[in-house]
Coordinates of C-alpha atoms and ligand atoms in Angstrom, one line a residue:
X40 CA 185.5 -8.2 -192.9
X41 CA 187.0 -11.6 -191.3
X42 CA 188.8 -12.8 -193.8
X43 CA 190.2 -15.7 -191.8
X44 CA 187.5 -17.4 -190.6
X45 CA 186.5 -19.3 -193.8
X46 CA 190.0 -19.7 -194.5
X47 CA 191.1 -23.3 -195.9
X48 CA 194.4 -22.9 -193.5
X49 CA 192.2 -22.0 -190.4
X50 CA 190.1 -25.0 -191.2
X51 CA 192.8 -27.2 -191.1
X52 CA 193.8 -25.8 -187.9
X53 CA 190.9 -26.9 -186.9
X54 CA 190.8 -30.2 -188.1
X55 CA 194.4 -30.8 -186.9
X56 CA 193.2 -30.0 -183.3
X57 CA 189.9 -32.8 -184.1
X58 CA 192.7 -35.7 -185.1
X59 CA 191.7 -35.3 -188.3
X60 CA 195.2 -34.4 -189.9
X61 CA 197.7 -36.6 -190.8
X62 CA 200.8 -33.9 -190.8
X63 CA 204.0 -35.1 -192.9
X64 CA 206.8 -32.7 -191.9
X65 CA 209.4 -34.7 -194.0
X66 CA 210.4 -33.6 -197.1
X67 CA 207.9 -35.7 -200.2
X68 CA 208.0 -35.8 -204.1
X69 CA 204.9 -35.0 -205.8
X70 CA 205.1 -38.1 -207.1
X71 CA 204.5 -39.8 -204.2
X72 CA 201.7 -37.7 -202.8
X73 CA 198.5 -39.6 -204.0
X74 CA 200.2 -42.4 -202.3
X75 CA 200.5 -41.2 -199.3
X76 CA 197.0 -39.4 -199.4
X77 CA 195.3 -42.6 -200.2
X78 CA 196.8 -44.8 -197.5
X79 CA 195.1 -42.9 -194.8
X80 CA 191.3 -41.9 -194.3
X81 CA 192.3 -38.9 -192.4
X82 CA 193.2 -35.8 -194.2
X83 CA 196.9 -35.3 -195.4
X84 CA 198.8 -32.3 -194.4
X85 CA 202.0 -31.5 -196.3
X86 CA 204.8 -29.3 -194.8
X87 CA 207.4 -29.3 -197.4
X88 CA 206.0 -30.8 -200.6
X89 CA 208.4 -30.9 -204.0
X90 CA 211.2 -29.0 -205.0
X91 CA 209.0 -25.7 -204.1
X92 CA 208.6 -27.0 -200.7
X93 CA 205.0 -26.5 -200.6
X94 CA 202.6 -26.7 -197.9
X95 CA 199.3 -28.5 -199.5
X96 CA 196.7 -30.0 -197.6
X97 CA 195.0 -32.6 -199.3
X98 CA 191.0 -34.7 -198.5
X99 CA 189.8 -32.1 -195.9
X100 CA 186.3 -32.9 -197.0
X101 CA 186.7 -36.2 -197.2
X102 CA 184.0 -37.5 -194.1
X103 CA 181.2 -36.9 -192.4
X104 CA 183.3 -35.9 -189.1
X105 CA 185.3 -33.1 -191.7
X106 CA 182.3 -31.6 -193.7
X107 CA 180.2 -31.1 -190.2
X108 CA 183.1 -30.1 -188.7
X109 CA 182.4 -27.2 -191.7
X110 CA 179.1 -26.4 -190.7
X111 CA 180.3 -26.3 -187.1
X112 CA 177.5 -29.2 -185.8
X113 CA 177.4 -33.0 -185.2
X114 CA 177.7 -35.5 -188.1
X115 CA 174.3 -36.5 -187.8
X116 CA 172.7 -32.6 -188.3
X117 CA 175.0 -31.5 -191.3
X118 CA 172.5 -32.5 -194.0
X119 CA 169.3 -30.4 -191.6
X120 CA 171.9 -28.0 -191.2
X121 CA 172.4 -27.5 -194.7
X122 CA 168.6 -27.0 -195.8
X123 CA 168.3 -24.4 -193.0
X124 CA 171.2 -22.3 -194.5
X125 CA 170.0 -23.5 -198.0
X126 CA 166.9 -21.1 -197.5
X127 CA 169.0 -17.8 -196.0
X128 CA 170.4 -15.8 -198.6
X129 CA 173.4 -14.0 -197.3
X130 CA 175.1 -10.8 -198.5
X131 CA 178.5 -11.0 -201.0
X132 CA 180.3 -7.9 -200.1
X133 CA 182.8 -6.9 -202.9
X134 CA 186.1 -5.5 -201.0
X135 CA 189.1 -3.9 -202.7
X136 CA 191.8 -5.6 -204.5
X137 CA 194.0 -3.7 -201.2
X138 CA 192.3 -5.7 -198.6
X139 CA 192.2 -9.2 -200.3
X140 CA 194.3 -11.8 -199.2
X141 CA 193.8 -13.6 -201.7
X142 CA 195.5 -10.4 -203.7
X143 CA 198.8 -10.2 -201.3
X144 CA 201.2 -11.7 -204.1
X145 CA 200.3 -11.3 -207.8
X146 CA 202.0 -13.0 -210.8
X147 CA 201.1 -11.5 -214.5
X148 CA 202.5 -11.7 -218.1
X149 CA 205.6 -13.7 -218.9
X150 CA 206.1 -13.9 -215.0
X151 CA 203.0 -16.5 -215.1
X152 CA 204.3 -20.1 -214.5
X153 CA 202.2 -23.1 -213.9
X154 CA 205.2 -25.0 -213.2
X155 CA 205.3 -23.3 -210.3
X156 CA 202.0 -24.7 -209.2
X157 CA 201.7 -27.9 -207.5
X158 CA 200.8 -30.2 -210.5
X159 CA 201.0 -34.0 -209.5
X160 CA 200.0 -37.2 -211.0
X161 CA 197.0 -38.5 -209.2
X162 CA 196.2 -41.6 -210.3
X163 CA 199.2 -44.5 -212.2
X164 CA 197.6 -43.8 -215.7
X165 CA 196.1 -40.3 -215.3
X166 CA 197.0 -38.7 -219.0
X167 CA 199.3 -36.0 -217.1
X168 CA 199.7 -33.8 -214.4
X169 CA 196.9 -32.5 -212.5
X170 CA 195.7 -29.5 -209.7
X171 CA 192.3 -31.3 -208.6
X172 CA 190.7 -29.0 -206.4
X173 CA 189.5 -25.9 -208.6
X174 CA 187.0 -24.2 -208.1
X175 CA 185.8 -21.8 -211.5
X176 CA 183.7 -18.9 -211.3
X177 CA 182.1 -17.7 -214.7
X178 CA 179.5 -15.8 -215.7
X179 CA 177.1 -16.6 -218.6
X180 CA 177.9 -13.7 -221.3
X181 CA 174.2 -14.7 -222.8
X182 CA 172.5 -14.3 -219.6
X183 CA 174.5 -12.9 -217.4
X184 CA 174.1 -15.9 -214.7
X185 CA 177.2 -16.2 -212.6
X186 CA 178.4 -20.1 -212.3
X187 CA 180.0 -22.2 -209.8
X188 CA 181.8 -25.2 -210.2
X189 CA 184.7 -27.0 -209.7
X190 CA 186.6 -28.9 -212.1
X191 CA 189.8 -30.4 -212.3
X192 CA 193.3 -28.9 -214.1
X193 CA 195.9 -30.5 -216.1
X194 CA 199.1 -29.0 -216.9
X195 CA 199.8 -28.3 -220.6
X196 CA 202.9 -25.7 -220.6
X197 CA 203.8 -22.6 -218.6
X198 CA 200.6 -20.7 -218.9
X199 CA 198.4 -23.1 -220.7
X200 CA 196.4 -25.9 -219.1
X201 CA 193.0 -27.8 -220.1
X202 CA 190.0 -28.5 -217.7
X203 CA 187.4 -31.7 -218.4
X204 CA 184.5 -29.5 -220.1
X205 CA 183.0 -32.7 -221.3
X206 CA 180.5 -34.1 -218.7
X207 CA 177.1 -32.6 -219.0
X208 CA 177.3 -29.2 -216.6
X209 CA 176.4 -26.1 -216.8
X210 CA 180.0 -24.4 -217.7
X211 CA 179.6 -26.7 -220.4
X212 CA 176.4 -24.7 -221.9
X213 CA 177.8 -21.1 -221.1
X214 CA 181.0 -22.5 -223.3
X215 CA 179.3 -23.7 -226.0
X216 CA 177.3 -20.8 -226.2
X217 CA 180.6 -18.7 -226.3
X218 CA 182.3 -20.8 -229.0
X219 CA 178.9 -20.5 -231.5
X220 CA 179.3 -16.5 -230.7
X221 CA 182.9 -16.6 -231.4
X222 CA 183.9 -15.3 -228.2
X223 CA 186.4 -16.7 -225.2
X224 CA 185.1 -17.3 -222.0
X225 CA 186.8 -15.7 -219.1
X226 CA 187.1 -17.7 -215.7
X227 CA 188.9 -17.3 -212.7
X228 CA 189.7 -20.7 -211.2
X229 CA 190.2 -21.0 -207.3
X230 CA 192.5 -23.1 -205.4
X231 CA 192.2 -23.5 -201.7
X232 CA 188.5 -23.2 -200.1
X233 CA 186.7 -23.8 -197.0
X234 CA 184.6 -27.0 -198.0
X235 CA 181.5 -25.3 -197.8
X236 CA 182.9 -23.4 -200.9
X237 CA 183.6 -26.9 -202.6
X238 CA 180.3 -28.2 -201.3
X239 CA 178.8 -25.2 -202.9
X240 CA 180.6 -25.6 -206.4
X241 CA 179.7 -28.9 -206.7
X242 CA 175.9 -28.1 -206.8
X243 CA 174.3 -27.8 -209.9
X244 CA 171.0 -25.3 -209.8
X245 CA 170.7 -24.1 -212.8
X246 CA 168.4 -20.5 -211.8
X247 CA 170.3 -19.8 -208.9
X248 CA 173.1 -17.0 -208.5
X249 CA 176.1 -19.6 -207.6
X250 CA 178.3 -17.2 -206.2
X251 CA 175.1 -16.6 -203.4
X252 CA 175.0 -20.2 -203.0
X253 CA 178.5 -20.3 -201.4
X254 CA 177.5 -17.4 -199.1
X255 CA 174.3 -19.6 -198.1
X256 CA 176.4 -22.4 -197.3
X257 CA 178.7 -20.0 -195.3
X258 CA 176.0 -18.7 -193.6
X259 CA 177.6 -15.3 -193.3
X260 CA 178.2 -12.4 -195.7
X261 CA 180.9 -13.7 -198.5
X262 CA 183.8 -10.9 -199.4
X263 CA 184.9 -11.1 -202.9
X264 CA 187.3 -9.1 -205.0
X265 CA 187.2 -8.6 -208.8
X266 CA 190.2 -10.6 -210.4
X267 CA 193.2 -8.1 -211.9
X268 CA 192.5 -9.3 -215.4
X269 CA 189.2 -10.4 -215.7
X270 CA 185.4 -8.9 -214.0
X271 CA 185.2 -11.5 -212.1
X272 CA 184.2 -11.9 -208.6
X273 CA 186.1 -14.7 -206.3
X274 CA 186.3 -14.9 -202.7
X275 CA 188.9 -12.9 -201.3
X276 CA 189.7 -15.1 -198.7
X277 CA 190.6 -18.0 -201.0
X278 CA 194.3 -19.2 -201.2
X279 CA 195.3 -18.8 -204.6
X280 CA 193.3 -17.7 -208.3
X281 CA 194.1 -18.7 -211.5
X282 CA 192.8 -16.0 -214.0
X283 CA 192.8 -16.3 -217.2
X284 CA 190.3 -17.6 -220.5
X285 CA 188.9 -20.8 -222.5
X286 CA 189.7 -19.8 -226.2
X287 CA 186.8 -19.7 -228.3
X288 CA 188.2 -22.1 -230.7
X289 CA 186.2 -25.3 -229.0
X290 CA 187.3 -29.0 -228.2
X291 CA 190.4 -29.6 -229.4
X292 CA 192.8 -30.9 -227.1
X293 CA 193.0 -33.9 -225.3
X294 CA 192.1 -34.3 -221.2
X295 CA 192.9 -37.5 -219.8
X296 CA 192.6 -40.8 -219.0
X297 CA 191.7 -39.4 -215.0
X298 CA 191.0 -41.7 -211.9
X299 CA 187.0 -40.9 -211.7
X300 CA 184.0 -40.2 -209.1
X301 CA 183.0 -43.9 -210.0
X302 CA 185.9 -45.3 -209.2
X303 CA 187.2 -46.5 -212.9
X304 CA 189.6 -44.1 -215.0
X305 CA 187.7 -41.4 -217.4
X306 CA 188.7 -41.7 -220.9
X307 CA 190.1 -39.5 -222.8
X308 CA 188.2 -36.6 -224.6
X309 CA 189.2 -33.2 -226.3
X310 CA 188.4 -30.3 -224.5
X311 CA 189.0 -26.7 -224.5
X312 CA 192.3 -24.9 -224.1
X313 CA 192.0 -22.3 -221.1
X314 CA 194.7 -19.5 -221.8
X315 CA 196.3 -18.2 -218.5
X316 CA 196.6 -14.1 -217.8
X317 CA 197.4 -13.8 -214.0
X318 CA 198.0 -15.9 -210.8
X319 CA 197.3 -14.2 -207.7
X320 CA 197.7 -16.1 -204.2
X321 CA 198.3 -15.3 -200.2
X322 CA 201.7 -14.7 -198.8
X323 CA 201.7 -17.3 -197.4
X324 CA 199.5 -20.0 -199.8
X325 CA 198.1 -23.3 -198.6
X326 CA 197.5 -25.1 -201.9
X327 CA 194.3 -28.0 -202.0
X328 CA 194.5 -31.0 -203.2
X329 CA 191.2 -33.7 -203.8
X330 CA 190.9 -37.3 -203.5
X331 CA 189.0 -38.6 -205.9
X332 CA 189.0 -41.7 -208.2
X333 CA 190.8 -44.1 -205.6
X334 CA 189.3 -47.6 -204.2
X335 CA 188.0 -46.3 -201.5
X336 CA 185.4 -43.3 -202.5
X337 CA 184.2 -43.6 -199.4
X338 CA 187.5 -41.0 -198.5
X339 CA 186.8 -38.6 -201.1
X340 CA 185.7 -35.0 -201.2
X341 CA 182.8 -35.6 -203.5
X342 CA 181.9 -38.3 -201.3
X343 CA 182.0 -36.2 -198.1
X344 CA 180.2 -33.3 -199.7
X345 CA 177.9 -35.5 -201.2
X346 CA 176.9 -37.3 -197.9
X347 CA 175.2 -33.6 -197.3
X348 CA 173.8 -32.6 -200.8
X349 CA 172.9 -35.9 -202.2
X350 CA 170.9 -36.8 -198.0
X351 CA 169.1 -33.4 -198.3
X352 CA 167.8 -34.3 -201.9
X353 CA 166.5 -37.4 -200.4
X354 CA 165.2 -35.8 -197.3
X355 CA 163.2 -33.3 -199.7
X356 CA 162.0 -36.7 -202.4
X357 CA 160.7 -38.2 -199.2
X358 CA 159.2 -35.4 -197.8
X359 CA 157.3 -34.5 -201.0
X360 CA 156.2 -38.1 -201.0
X361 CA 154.3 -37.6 -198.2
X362 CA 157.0 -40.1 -196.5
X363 CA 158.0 -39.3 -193.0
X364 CA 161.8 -40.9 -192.3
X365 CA 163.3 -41.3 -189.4
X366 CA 166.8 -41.0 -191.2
X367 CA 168.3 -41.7 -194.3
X368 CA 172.5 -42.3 -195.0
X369 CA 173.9 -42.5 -198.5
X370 CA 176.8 -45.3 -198.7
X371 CA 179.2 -43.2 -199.8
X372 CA 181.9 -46.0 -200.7
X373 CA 179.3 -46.1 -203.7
X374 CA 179.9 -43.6 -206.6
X375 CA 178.0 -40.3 -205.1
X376 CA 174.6 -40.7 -204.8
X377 CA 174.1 -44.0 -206.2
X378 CA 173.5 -46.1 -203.1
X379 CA 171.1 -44.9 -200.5
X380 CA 169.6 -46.3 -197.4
X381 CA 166.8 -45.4 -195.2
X382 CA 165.1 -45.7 -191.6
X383 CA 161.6 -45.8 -191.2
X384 CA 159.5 -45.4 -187.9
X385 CA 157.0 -48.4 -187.8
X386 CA 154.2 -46.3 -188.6
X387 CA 155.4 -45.4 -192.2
X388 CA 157.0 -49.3 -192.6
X389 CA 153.9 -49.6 -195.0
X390 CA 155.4 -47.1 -197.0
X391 CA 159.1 -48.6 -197.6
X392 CA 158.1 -49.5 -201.5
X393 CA 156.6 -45.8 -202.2
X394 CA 160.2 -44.8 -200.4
X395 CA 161.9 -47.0 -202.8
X396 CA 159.9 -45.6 -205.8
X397 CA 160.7 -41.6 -204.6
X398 CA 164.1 -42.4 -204.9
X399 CA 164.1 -44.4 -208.2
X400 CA 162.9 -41.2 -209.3
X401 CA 166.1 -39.3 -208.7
X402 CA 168.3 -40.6 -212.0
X403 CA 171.5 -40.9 -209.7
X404 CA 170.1 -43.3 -207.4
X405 CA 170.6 -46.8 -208.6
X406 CA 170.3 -49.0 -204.9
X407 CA 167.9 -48.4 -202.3
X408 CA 167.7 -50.5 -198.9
X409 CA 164.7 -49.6 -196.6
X410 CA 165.2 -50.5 -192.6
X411 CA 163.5 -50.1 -190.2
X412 CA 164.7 -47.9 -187.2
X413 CA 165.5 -50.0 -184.3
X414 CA 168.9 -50.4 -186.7
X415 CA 171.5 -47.8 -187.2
X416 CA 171.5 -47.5 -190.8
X417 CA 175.0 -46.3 -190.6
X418 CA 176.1 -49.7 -190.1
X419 CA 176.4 -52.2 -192.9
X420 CA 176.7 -55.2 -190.2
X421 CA 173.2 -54.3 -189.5
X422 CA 172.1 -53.3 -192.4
X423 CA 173.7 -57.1 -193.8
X424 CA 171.9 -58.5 -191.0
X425 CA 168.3 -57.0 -191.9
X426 CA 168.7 -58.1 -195.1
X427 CA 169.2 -61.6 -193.8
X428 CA 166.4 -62.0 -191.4
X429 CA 163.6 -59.3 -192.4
X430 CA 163.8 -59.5 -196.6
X431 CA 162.4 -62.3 -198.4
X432 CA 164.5 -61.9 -202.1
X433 CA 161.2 -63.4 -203.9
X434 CA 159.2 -60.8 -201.9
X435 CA 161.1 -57.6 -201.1
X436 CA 163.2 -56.7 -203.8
X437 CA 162.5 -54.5 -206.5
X438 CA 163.8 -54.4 -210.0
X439 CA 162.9 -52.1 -212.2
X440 CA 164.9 -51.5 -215.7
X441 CA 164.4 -48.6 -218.4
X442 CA 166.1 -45.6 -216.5
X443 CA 168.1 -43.6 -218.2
X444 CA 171.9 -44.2 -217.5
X445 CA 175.1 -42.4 -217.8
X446 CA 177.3 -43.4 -221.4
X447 CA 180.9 -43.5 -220.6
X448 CA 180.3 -43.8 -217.2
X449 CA 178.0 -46.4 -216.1
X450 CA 179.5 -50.1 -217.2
X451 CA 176.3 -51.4 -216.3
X452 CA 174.5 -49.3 -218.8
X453 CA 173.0 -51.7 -222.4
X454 CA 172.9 -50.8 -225.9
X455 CA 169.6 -48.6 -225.6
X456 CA 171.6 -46.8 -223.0
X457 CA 169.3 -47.5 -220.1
X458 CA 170.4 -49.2 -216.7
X459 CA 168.3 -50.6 -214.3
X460 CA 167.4 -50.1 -210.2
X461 CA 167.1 -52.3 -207.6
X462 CA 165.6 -51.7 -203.9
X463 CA 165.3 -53.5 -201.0
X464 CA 162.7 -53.3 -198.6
X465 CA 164.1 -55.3 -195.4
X466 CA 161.5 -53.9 -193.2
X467 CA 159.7 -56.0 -190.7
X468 CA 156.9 -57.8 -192.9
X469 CA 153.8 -55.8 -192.2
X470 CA 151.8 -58.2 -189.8
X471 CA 154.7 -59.9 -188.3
X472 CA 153.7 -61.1 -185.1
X473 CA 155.6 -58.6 -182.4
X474 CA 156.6 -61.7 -180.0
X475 CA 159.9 -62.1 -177.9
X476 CA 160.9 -64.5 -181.3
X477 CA 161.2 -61.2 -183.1
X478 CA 163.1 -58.9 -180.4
X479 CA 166.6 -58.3 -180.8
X480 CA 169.1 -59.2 -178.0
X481 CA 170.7 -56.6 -176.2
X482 CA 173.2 -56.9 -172.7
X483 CA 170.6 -56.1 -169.8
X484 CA 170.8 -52.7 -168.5
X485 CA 170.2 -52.7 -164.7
X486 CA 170.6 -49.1 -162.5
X487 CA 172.0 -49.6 -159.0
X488 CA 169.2 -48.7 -156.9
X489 CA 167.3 -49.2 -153.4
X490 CA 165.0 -52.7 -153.9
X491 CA 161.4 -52.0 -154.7
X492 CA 160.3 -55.8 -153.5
X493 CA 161.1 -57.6 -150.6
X494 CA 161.2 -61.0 -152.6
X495 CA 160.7 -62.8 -155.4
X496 CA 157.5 -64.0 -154.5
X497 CA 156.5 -60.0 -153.6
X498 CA 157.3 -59.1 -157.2
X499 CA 155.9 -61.9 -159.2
X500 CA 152.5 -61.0 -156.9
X501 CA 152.4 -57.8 -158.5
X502 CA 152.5 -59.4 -161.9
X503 CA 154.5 -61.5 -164.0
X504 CA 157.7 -60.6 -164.8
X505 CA 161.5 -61.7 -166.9
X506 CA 164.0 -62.5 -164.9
X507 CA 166.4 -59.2 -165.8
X508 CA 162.8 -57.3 -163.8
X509 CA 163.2 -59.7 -161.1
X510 CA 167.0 -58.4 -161.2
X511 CA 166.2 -55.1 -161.5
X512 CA 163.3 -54.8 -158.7
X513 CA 165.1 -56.7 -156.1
X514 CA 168.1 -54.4 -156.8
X515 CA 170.3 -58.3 -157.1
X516 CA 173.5 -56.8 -159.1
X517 CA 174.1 -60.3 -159.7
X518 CA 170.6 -62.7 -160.6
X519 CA 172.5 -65.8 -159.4
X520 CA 171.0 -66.1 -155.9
X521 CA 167.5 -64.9 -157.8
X522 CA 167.7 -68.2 -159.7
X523 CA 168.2 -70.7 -156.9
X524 CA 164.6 -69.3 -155.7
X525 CA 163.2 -69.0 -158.7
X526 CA 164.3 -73.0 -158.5
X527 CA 163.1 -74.0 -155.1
X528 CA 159.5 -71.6 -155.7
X529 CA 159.2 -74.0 -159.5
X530 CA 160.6 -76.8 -157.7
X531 CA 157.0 -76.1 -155.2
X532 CA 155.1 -75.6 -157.9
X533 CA 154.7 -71.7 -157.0
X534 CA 155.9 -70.9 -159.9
X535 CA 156.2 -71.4 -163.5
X536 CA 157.0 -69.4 -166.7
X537 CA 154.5 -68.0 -169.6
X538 CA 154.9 -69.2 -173.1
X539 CA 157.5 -65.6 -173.6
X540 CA 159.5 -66.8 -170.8
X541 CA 158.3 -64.3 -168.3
X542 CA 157.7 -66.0 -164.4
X543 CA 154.7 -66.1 -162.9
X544 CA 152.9 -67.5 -159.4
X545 CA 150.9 -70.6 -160.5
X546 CA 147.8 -68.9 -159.1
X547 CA 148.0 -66.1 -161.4
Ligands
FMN177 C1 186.5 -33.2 -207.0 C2 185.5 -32.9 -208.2 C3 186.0 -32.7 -209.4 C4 185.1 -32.4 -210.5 N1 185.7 -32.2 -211.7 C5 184.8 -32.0 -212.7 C6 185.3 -31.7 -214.0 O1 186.6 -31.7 -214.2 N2 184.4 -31.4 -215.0 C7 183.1 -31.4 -214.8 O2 182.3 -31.2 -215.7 N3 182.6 -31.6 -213.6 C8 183.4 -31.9 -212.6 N4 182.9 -32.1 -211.3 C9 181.4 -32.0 -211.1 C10 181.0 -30.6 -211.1 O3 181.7 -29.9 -210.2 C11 179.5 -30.4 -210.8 O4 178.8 -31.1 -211.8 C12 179.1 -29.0 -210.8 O5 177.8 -28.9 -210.4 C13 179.3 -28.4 -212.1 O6 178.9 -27.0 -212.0 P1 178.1 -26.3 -213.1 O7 177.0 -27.2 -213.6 O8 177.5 -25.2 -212.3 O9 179.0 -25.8 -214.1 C14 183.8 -32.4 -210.3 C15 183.3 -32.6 -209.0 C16 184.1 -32.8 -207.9 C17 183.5 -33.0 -206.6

């Protein structure tokens, strides 16, 4: 098996080659990391971090460019891309604990530390110390479903830490099933994947084997070994495992305040106490970092994973909805998946409020803008602009109250707990007359070629024409000397110019 080619440290490699890494070789505190992290839309790569002199890498999914990068195809294909693996199941191949990397140093009983680990406060009034970038693996002792997710850590003491078990999820349900059966709940948390691992974790599909999801994303067979004091499976090429087991005795102790998704601080809320047993990692370990909760969420994992979840949801909303789009870009400066945008061909403009109404559907979506595509949608200059000149407020915008919003997490939300949603459609109005007063500008675009007329008056006989034609057909370069004749043939009364500004011979 290759256990280096979905490696986080070959990744990086990768992305250091792109221009994608910000590489610190000086020696840094922990404290300052998140600092330094957040200062820089690139990703952060840390040679000798803290008194352990750690090498941690930190936002490597943190854009479009990174997460494609991932997939191994353009920005613009990674959310197509990710449907078309979406539907492949691929093989997880269980190796020995012999072969696994991720086995190479192994740390058990009193020897367990989490001191050790790479802890660091993220955000000014986080509620402690945190490891951001786990990944858990569970299974479901009820059903015997295995689960995916990834969650965040905070330090407690040397082999005790708590994880945010509060916000609705599925290793939320498995939990509380275990704490009404009396039971603990093993889980092995990862840190140090491939993003398409932490894009897989984040997804939430609740009849789905979640360990085959990540093997999907890969697009290649996954190897996994069986943790040393637990059954279960985690990939073997991951950089480091945290094994261990929530306790059954429920919430009890207190996670946060934590910098959030939504770009406020989480409160704090008791959660479960996960019990430590064995910390396994490669020689030579790449720890992972997240950013998440800043002011700009536009540079966080979730965001950069999101761009390619939350854009194939839409893809399949509009689809379903019978709604053919020529593209569609979530803003992803906007908590995840709140914000969306999208292009249609002027065929389907008619459809830009059944669009909006699709996505209202999906109860993360809270904004919608409709364009149409002569715009790239990427571009909030001409997205601004559309909304300018093509949407008339009293017209085009759509507000529509009574969704059900998020408590604790949406400020906007009122006392029934509902929010509301607002679309735009700045479309061209349907029936908008398609004149030369409606055409955007653009810098002429004139080949170097052999002249197809031998004059002005030769090409205005073949029909009328603009001036950048006349340009073009008698191959000018230049136009200047093309506008003295158009003077002196006016000037005759040979020609004159059509209400759209095109020149014509009089006798036309
Ligand atoms: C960086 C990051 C950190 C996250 N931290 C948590 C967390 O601490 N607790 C949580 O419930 N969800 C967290 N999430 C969201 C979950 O990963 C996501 O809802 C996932 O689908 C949950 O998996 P599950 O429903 O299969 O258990 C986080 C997401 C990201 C991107």
């Amino acid at each position: 098996m290759d256990f280096e080619q979905f490696r986080l440290r070959t990744f990086v490699d990768r992305l250091i080659d792109l221009g994608e890494v910000e590489v610190h070789h000086e020696p840094v505190r922990l404290i300052d990391l998140s600092r330094i992290i957040e200062g820089t839309p690139k990703a952060t790569l840390f040679k000798d971090a803290g008194p352990q002199h750690y090498e941690l890498v930190a936002a490597v999914s943190g854009s479009r460019t990174r997460v494609a990068a991932a997939f191994g195809v353009p920005p613009n294909e990674a959310s197509r891309e990710y449907l078309r693996r979406m539907e492949a199941p691929q093989p997880i191949t269980e190796v020995p604990s012999r072969e696994a990397p991720v086995h190479q140093m192994v740390i058990t009983d009193n020897d367990v530390d989490l001191t050790q680990l790479p802890f660091f406060l993220q955000h000014e009034l986080d509620g402690g110390t945190y490891i951001s970038s786990a990944i858990d693996f569970a299974v479901d002792p009820r059903s015997g479903k295995r689960n995916v997710g990834c969650r965040r850590l905070m330090l407690r003491d040397e082999r005790t830490l708590t994880s945010n078990l509060t916000q609705p999820s599925d290793l939320r349900e498995i939990y509380r099933g275990c704490v009404e059966d009396h039971r603990p709940l093993p889980i092995s948390f990862v840190v140090g994947s491939h993003p398409l691992d932490f894009l897989a974790a984040t997804l939430r599909v609740p009849l789905e084997d979640e360990l085959g999801l990540i093997a999907r994303l890969r697009g290649a067979p996954l190897p996994v070994v069986k943790s040393l004091t637990n059954d279960l499976l985690v990939p073997a090429d991951a950089e480091l495992v945290i094994e261990g087991y929530f306790d059954e005795q429920g919430w009890r102790v207190l996670d946060g305040p934590y910098g959030e998704w939504w770009g406020f601080y989480g409160p704090t809320h008791p959660d479960p106490l996960f019990h430590v047993t064995a910390i396994t990692h490669r020689r030579d370990v790449l720890f992972q970092s997240v950013l998440h909760g800043t002011r700009h969420l536009e540079n966080c994992d979730a965001a950069g994973v999101a761009n390619v979840s939350v854009e194939a949801s839409v893809w399949r909303a509009l689809r379903d909805g019978g709604i053919h789009a020529s593209a569609v870009y979530h803003v992803a400066s906007s908590p995840t998946g709140s914000q969306l945008r999208i292009a249609l061909p002027p065929e389907q403009r008619s459809k830009a409020r059944d669009a909006i109404q699709a996505l209202f559907a999906i109860p993360i979506v809270k904004h919608v803008t409709v364009v149409d595509d002569d715009l790239d949608i990427a571009s909030d200059a001409e997205v601004a602009w559309a909304q300018t000149t093509r949407l008339r407020p009293d017209r085009d915008v759509i507000i529509e109250s009574g969704f059900r919003g998020r408590p604790g997490l949406d400020h906007t939300i009122d006392e029934a707990g509902t929010i509301s949603k607002i679309g735009f459609d700045a479309t061209i109005p349907i029936g908008a007359p398609e004149d030369i007063d409606h055409w955007r500008p653009q810098p002429p675009i004139v080949e170097r070629h052999a002249p197809h007329y031998a004059s002005v008056r030769d090409a205005l006989e073949a029909g009328p024409k603009y001036f950048v034609q006349l340009v073009d057909g008698l191959a000018s370069g230049d136009g200047r000397e093309i506008a003295l004749q158009l003077e002196r043939l006016r000037s005759s009364g040979t020609v004159d110019r059509l209400p759209n500004g095109e020149w014509h011979l009089t006798g036309d």
